[in-house]
N, CA, C and O atoms as a DFTB+ gen file, in Angstrom:
420 C
 N C O
     1  1       4.489      -3.219      20.854
     2  2       4.037      -4.434      20.182
     3  2       4.345      -4.357      18.682
     4  3       4.866      -5.302      18.091
     5  1       4.014      -3.220      18.089
     6  2       4.229      -3.061      16.647
     7  2       5.721      -3.133      16.327
     8  3       6.123      -3.781      15.361
     9  1       6.520      -2.480      17.124
    10  2       7.963      -2.481      16.909
    11  2       8.521      -3.903      17.002
    12  3       9.370      -4.286      16.197
    13  1       8.056      -4.681      17.964
    14  2       8.480      -6.080      18.093
    15  2       8.086      -6.885      16.862
    16  3       8.863      -7.704      16.371
    17  1       6.873      -6.646      16.364
    18  2       6.412      -7.378      15.182
    19  2       7.216      -6.997      13.941
    20  3       7.489      -7.846      13.092
    21  1       7.593      -5.728      13.835
    22  2       8.411      -5.298      12.699
    23  2       9.757      -6.019      12.744
    24  3      10.231      -6.526      11.727
    25  1      10.362      -6.062      13.912
    26  2      11.663      -6.742      14.060
    27  2      11.524      -8.226      13.727
    28  3      12.378      -8.795      13.048
    29  1      10.451      -8.850      14.203
    30  2      10.222     -10.273      13.901
    31  2      10.051     -10.495      12.402
    32  3      10.487     -11.518      11.873
    33  1       9.421      -9.545      11.719
    34  2       9.190      -9.687      10.280
    35  2      10.497      -9.799       9.508
    36  3      10.546     -10.450       8.464
    37  1      11.556      -9.170      10.010
    38  2      12.852      -9.240       9.334
    39  2      13.487     -10.622       9.471
    40  3      14.384     -10.961       8.700
    41  1      13.038     -11.429      10.442
    42  2      13.612     -12.763      10.596
    43  2      12.797     -13.847       9.900
    44  3      13.195     -15.012       9.897
    45  1      11.658     -13.478       9.309
    46  2      10.904     -14.437       8.493
    47  2      11.828     -14.821       7.333
    48  3      12.389     -13.940       6.680
    49  1      11.996     -16.127       7.067
    50  2      12.981     -16.545       6.056
    51  2      12.875     -15.807       4.713
    52  3      13.901     -15.425       4.150
    53  1      11.690     -15.604       4.200
    54  2      11.523     -14.907       2.920
    55  2      12.053     -13.473       2.993
    56  3      12.740     -13.007       2.084
    57  1      11.722     -12.780       4.091
    58  2      12.179     -11.400       4.253
    59  2      13.683     -11.337       4.493
    60  3      14.365     -10.463       3.957
    61  1      14.193     -12.255       5.291
    62  2      15.637     -12.292       5.550
    63  2      16.396     -12.513       4.245
    64  3      17.446     -11.908       4.025
    65  1      15.866     -13.378       3.379
    66  2      16.508     -13.640       2.087
    67  2      16.459     -12.400       1.198
    68  3      17.431     -12.089       0.510
    69  1      15.328     -11.691       1.211
    70  2      15.207     -10.459       0.419
    71  2      16.223      -9.418       0.886
    72  3      16.873      -8.767       0.069
    73  1      16.356      -9.265       2.205
    74  2      17.306      -8.292       2.750
    75  2      18.745      -8.695       2.416
    76  3      19.556      -7.849       2.038
    77  1      19.057      -9.977       2.554
    78  2      20.414     -10.450       2.281
    79  2      20.774     -10.232       0.817
    80  3      21.886      -9.809       0.499
    81  1      19.834     -10.520      -0.066
    82  2      20.074     -10.319      -1.499
    83  2      20.326      -8.838      -1.801
    84  3      21.229      -8.500      -2.567
    85  1      19.529      -7.966      -1.198
    86  2      19.704      -6.526      -1.411
    87  2      21.043      -6.060      -0.859
    88  3      21.731      -5.263      -1.497
    89  1      21.427      -6.554       0.336
    90  2      22.716      -6.167       0.935
    91  2      23.885      -6.617       0.064
    92  3      24.833      -5.863      -0.157
    93  1      23.807      -7.856      -0.429
    94  2      24.889      -8.369      -1.272
    95  2      25.008      -7.552      -2.548
    96  3      26.116      -7.280      -3.010
    97  1      23.885      -7.162      -3.117
    98  2      23.904      -6.349      -4.340
    99  2      24.482      -4.961      -4.067
   100  3      25.110      -4.364      -4.941
   101  1      24.271      -4.451      -2.857
   102  2      24.749      -3.107      -2.508
   103  2      26.236      -3.081      -2.191
   104  3      26.856      -2.021      -2.279
   105  1      26.821      -4.199      -1.828
   106  2      28.261      -4.295      -1.550
   107  2      28.754      -3.237      -0.562
   108  3      29.832      -2.677      -0.760
   109  1      28.000      -2.955       0.487
   110  2      28.367      -1.979       1.521
   111  2      28.588      -0.568       0.984
   112  3      29.201       0.258       1.660
   113  1      28.101      -0.282      -0.214
   114  2      28.153       1.070      -0.774
   115  2      26.914       1.806      -0.273
   116  3      25.790       1.387      -0.550
   117  1      27.113       2.902       0.465
   118  2      25.978       3.582       1.103
   119  2      24.945       4.046       0.080
   120  3      23.746       3.954       0.342
   121  1      25.370       4.531      -1.053
   122  2      24.424       4.957      -2.088
   123  2      23.577       3.800      -2.575
   124  3      22.364       3.930      -2.740
   125  1      24.230       2.654      -2.805
   126  2      23.495       1.468      -3.252
   127  2      22.619       0.919      -2.131
   128  3      21.555       0.358      -2.395
   129  1      23.058       1.075      -0.881
   130  2      22.233       0.633       0.244
   131  2      20.904       1.383       0.226
   132  3      19.840       0.797       0.426
   133  1      20.986       2.692      -0.017
   134  2      19.772       3.506      -0.055
   135  2      18.885       3.104      -1.227
   136  3      17.660       3.118      -1.105
   137  1      19.480       2.749      -2.348
   138  2      18.717       2.373      -3.536
   139  2      18.150       0.964      -3.458
   140  3      17.049       0.718      -3.951
   141  1      18.875       0.039      -2.851
   142  2      18.496      -1.367      -2.900
   143  2      17.938      -1.911      -1.579
   144  3      16.928      -2.615      -1.576
   145  1      18.587      -1.590      -0.473
   146  2      18.197      -2.162       0.817
   147  2      17.020      -1.407       1.435
   148  3      16.075      -2.023       1.927
   149  1      17.077      -0.090       1.409
   150  2      16.027       0.705       2.037
   151  2      14.626       0.398       1.487
   152  3      13.692       0.261       2.277
   153  1      14.446       0.285       0.168
   154  2      13.103      -0.049      -0.322
   155  2      12.588      -1.409       0.164
   156  3      11.404      -1.551       0.468
   157  1      13.469      -2.396       0.235
   158  2      13.066      -3.718       0.733
   159  2      12.684      -3.620       2.207
   160  3      11.665      -4.168       2.629
   161  1      13.500      -2.923       2.980
   162  2      13.216      -2.759       4.412
   163  2      11.900      -2.010       4.618
   164  3      11.125      -2.341       5.516
   165  1      11.654      -1.008       3.788
   166  2      10.408      -0.246       3.887
   167  2       9.209      -1.129       3.594
   168  3       8.196      -1.050       4.290
   169  1       9.310      -1.968       2.573
   170  2       8.213      -2.887       2.230
   171  2       7.922      -3.850       3.378
   172  3       6.762      -4.105       3.701
   173  1       8.965      -4.379       3.985
   174  2       8.779      -5.324       5.100
   175  2       8.070      -4.620       6.256
   176  3       7.152      -5.179       6.856
   177  1       8.492      -3.400       6.566
   178  2       7.845      -2.653       7.644
   179  2       6.395      -2.334       7.303
   180  3       5.516      -2.446       8.157
   181  1       6.144      -1.937       6.064
   182  2       4.782      -1.597       5.649
   183  2       3.836      -2.778       5.812
   184  3       2.683      -2.604       6.204
   185  1       4.322      -3.978       5.511
   186  2       3.489      -5.166       5.622
   187  2       2.979      -5.346       7.055
   188  3       1.866      -5.830       7.259
   189  1       3.775      -4.964       8.034
   190  2       3.395      -5.112       9.442
   191  2       2.544      -3.940       9.916
   192  3       1.479      -4.136      10.500
   193  1       3.013      -2.732       9.665
   194  2       2.373      -1.568      10.286
   195  2       1.022      -1.214       9.678
   196  3       0.232      -0.516      10.313
   197  1       0.736      -1.680       8.458
   198  2      -0.564      -1.365       7.867
   199  2      -1.704      -1.983       8.677
   200  3      -2.822      -1.467       8.669
   201  1      -1.427      -3.078       9.372
   202  2      -2.446      -3.711      10.225
   203  2      -2.777      -2.855      11.443
   204  3      -3.772      -3.098      12.126
   205  1      -1.943      -1.854      11.712
   206  2      -2.140      -0.977      12.867
   207  2      -2.587       0.420      12.447
   208  3      -2.483       1.370      13.223
   209  1      -3.082       0.540      11.220
   210  2      -3.657       1.793      10.764
   211  2      -2.689       2.777      10.132
   212  3      -3.074       3.901       9.810
   213  1      -1.439       2.373       9.949
   214  2      -0.486       3.259       9.288
   215  2      -0.699       3.187       7.779
   216  3      -1.042       2.134       7.242
   217  1      -0.498       4.299       7.110
   218  2      -0.597       4.398       5.671
   219  2       0.322       3.361       5.028
   220  3       1.429       3.127       5.512
   221  1      -0.130       2.744       3.949
   222  2       0.662       1.704       3.291
   223  2       1.653       2.284       2.280
   224  3       2.170       1.560       1.430
   225  1       1.910       3.554       2.371
   226  2       2.913       4.205       1.523
   227  2       4.146       4.472       2.391
   228  3       4.141       4.170       3.585
   229  1       5.174       5.021       1.811
   230  2       6.385       5.361       2.564
   231  2       6.087       6.300       3.715
   232  3       6.785       6.292       4.728
   233  1       5.043       7.114       3.560
   234  2       4.648       8.059       4.605
   235  2       4.308       7.338       5.917
   236  3       4.612       7.842       6.998
   237  1       3.691       6.184       5.824
   238  2       3.340       5.418       7.022
   239  2       4.574       4.975       7.790
   240  3       4.596       5.024       9.020
   241  1       5.604       4.543       7.065
   242  2       6.855       4.119       7.700
   243  2       7.532       5.316       8.359
   244  3       8.079       5.195       9.456
   245  1       7.498       6.469       7.697
   246  2       8.100       7.671       8.289
   247  2       7.360       8.085       9.561
   248  3       7.987       8.461      10.551
   249  1       6.034       8.017       9.535
   250  2       5.248       8.364      10.722
   251  2       5.556       7.385      11.857
   252  3       5.713       7.790      13.009
   253  1       5.641       6.103      11.525
   254  2       5.980       5.083      12.511
   255  2       7.354       5.369      13.117
   256  3       7.527       5.290      14.333
   257  1       8.329       5.701      12.268
   258  2       9.685       5.996      12.744
   259  2       9.693       7.213      13.665
   260  3      10.397       7.224      14.674
   261  1       8.914       8.238      13.322
   262  2       8.840       9.433      14.169
   263  2       8.235       9.093      15.533
   264  3       8.696       9.593      16.559
   265  1       7.210       8.245      15.545
   266  2       6.596       7.856      16.820
   267  2       7.570       7.052      17.679
   268  3       7.662       7.265      18.888
   269  1       8.290       6.134      17.054
   270  2       9.283       5.345      17.789
   271  2      10.325       6.285      18.383
   272  3      10.683       6.154      19.554
   273  1      10.810       7.227      17.587
   274  2      11.819       8.180      18.053
   275  2      11.296       8.988      19.238
   276  3      12.025       9.245      20.196
   277  1      10.028       9.385      19.161
   278  2       9.429      10.186      20.222
   279  2       9.338       9.395      21.537
   280  3       9.586       9.938      22.614
   281  1       8.982       8.116      21.435
   282  2       8.785       7.316      22.648
   283  2      10.048       6.642      23.171
   284  3      10.073       6.196      24.319
   285  1      11.093       6.559      22.355
   286  2      12.292       5.846      22.824
   287  2      12.963       6.548      23.993
   288  3      13.641       5.901      24.792
   289  1      12.788       7.861      24.106
   290  2      13.392       8.572      25.234
   291  2      12.587       8.367      26.520
   292  3      13.088       8.611      27.617
   293  1      11.345       7.920      26.376
   294  2      10.475       7.730      27.537
   295  2      10.389       6.282      28.011
   296  3       9.996       6.014      29.146
   297  1      10.763       5.346      27.126
   298  2      10.578       3.935      27.453
   299  2      11.830       3.151      27.061
   300  3      12.159       3.056      25.878
   301  1      12.530       2.587      28.052
   302  2      13.770       1.853      27.759
   303  2      13.552       0.651      26.837
   304  3      14.435       0.313      26.049
   305  1      12.394       0.008      26.925
   306  2      12.128      -1.146      26.053
   307  2      12.015      -0.699      24.591
   308  3      12.559      -1.342      23.693
   309  1      11.308       0.399      24.368
   310  2      11.192       0.934      23.009
   311  2      12.569       1.371      22.516
   312  3      12.903       1.153      21.351
   313  1      13.363       1.978      23.375
   314  2      14.710       2.400      22.998
   315  2      15.552       1.202      22.564
   316  3      16.254       1.264      21.555
   317  1      15.481       0.119      23.323
   318  2      16.259      -1.087      22.996
   319  2      15.786      -1.702      21.675
   320  3      16.602      -2.128      20.857
   321  1      14.478      -1.746      21.476
   322  2      13.940      -2.297      20.234
   323  2      14.295      -1.411      19.040
   324  3      14.537      -1.908      17.940
   325  1      14.323      -0.110      19.262
   326  2      14.695       0.829      18.204
   327  2      16.142       0.598      17.761
   328  3      16.441       0.608      16.566
   329  1      17.031       0.393      18.728
   330  2      18.433       0.108      18.415
   331  2      18.531      -1.191      17.612
   332  3      19.294      -1.283      16.651
   333  1      17.755      -2.180      18.017
   334  2      17.771      -3.471      17.320
   335  2      17.280      -3.310      15.880
   336  3      17.870      -3.869      14.956
   337  1      16.204      -2.549      15.689
   338  2      15.680      -2.326      14.345
   339  2      16.713      -1.591      13.485
   340  3      16.937      -1.958      12.332
   341  1      17.336      -0.560      14.044
   342  2      18.350       0.186      13.293
   343  2      19.505      -0.719      12.876
   344  3      20.055      -0.565      11.786
   345  1      19.871      -1.658      13.737
   346  2      20.970      -2.569      13.396
   347  2      20.590      -3.495      12.245
   348  3      21.452      -3.966      11.505
   349  1      19.289      -3.750      12.103
   350  2      18.831      -4.576      10.983
   351  2      18.836      -3.794       9.671
   352  3      19.024      -4.366       8.597
   353  1      18.628      -2.494       9.768
   354  2      18.482      -1.660       8.579
   355  2      19.790      -1.084       8.078
   356  3      20.003      -0.965       6.871
   357  1      20.668      -0.725       9.004
   358  2      21.903      -0.037       8.627
   359  2      23.072      -1.004       8.613
   360  3      23.161      -1.894       9.458
   361  1      23.973      -0.828       7.647
   362  2      25.159      -1.690       7.632
   363  2      26.090      -1.306       8.761
   364  3      26.070      -0.162       9.214
   365  1      26.910      -2.243       9.227
   366  2      27.901      -1.876      10.234
   367  2      28.828      -0.829       9.635
   368  3      29.322      -0.986       8.519
   369  1      29.054       0.220      10.377
   370  2      29.899       1.305       9.874
   371  2      31.341       1.016      10.256
   372  3      31.655       0.758      11.417
   373  1      32.207       1.066       9.257
   374  2      33.621       0.871       9.556
   375  2      34.227       2.221       9.906
   376  3      33.920       3.244       9.293
   377  1      35.077       2.195      10.886
   378  2      35.727       3.417      11.339
   379  2      36.991       3.603      10.521
   380  3      37.825       2.700      10.452
   381  1      37.142       4.777       9.896
   382  2      38.365       4.983       9.118
   383  2      39.580       4.993      10.039
   384  3      39.479       5.368      11.207
   385  1      40.714       4.583       9.515
   386  2      41.911       4.574      10.354
   387  2      42.269       5.987      10.790
   388  3      41.980       6.958      10.091
   389  1      42.895       6.088      11.943
   390  2      43.315       7.389      12.457
   391  2      44.289       7.992      11.453
   392  3      45.212       7.323      10.988
   393  1      44.078       9.233      11.131
   394  2      44.912       9.877      10.120
   395  2      44.302       9.732       8.754
   396  3      44.414      10.643       7.934
   397  1      43.662       8.619       8.479
   398  2      42.928       8.385       7.248
   399  2      43.664       8.683       5.967
   400  3      43.032       8.795       4.917
   401  1      44.959       8.815       6.010
   402  2      45.728       9.072       4.803
   403  2      45.596      10.508       4.297
   404  3      46.058      10.821       3.199
   405  1      44.980      11.370       5.073
   406  2      44.831      12.759       4.662
   407  2      45.998      13.545       5.229
   408  3      46.272      13.508       6.429
   409  1      46.671      14.247       4.354
   410  2      47.819      15.038       4.820
   411  2      47.463      16.493       4.865
   412  3      46.705      16.988       4.032
   413  1      48.013      17.180       5.842
   414  2      47.779      18.618       5.973
   415  2      48.662      19.357       4.986
   416  3      49.819      18.982       4.791
   417  1      48.137      20.401       4.360
   418  2      48.943      21.148       3.385
   419  2      49.510      22.381       4.015
   420  3      50.218      23.142       3.354
């Protein structure tokens, strides 16, 4: 239930706009994603999970993430929701071209 509510919170127009603004500012740079997107995502999650007794600090989000990870192997629904949440938080990863321009010496 909590995981579903967290995912729904990301589609609330205000939260979606906050995430989009942070993503645009980060320009798919992983370092900037961690600096700009992760804090916004953490705040959105905290707003939901605090109603379920989780600490309203970053520690609460980490504990929530550990619990989700623990239960995703036991419950296919939790596993599917976990994948969905991760897709909201992480940028699509581009695969480098084969060979990647690196030459052997």
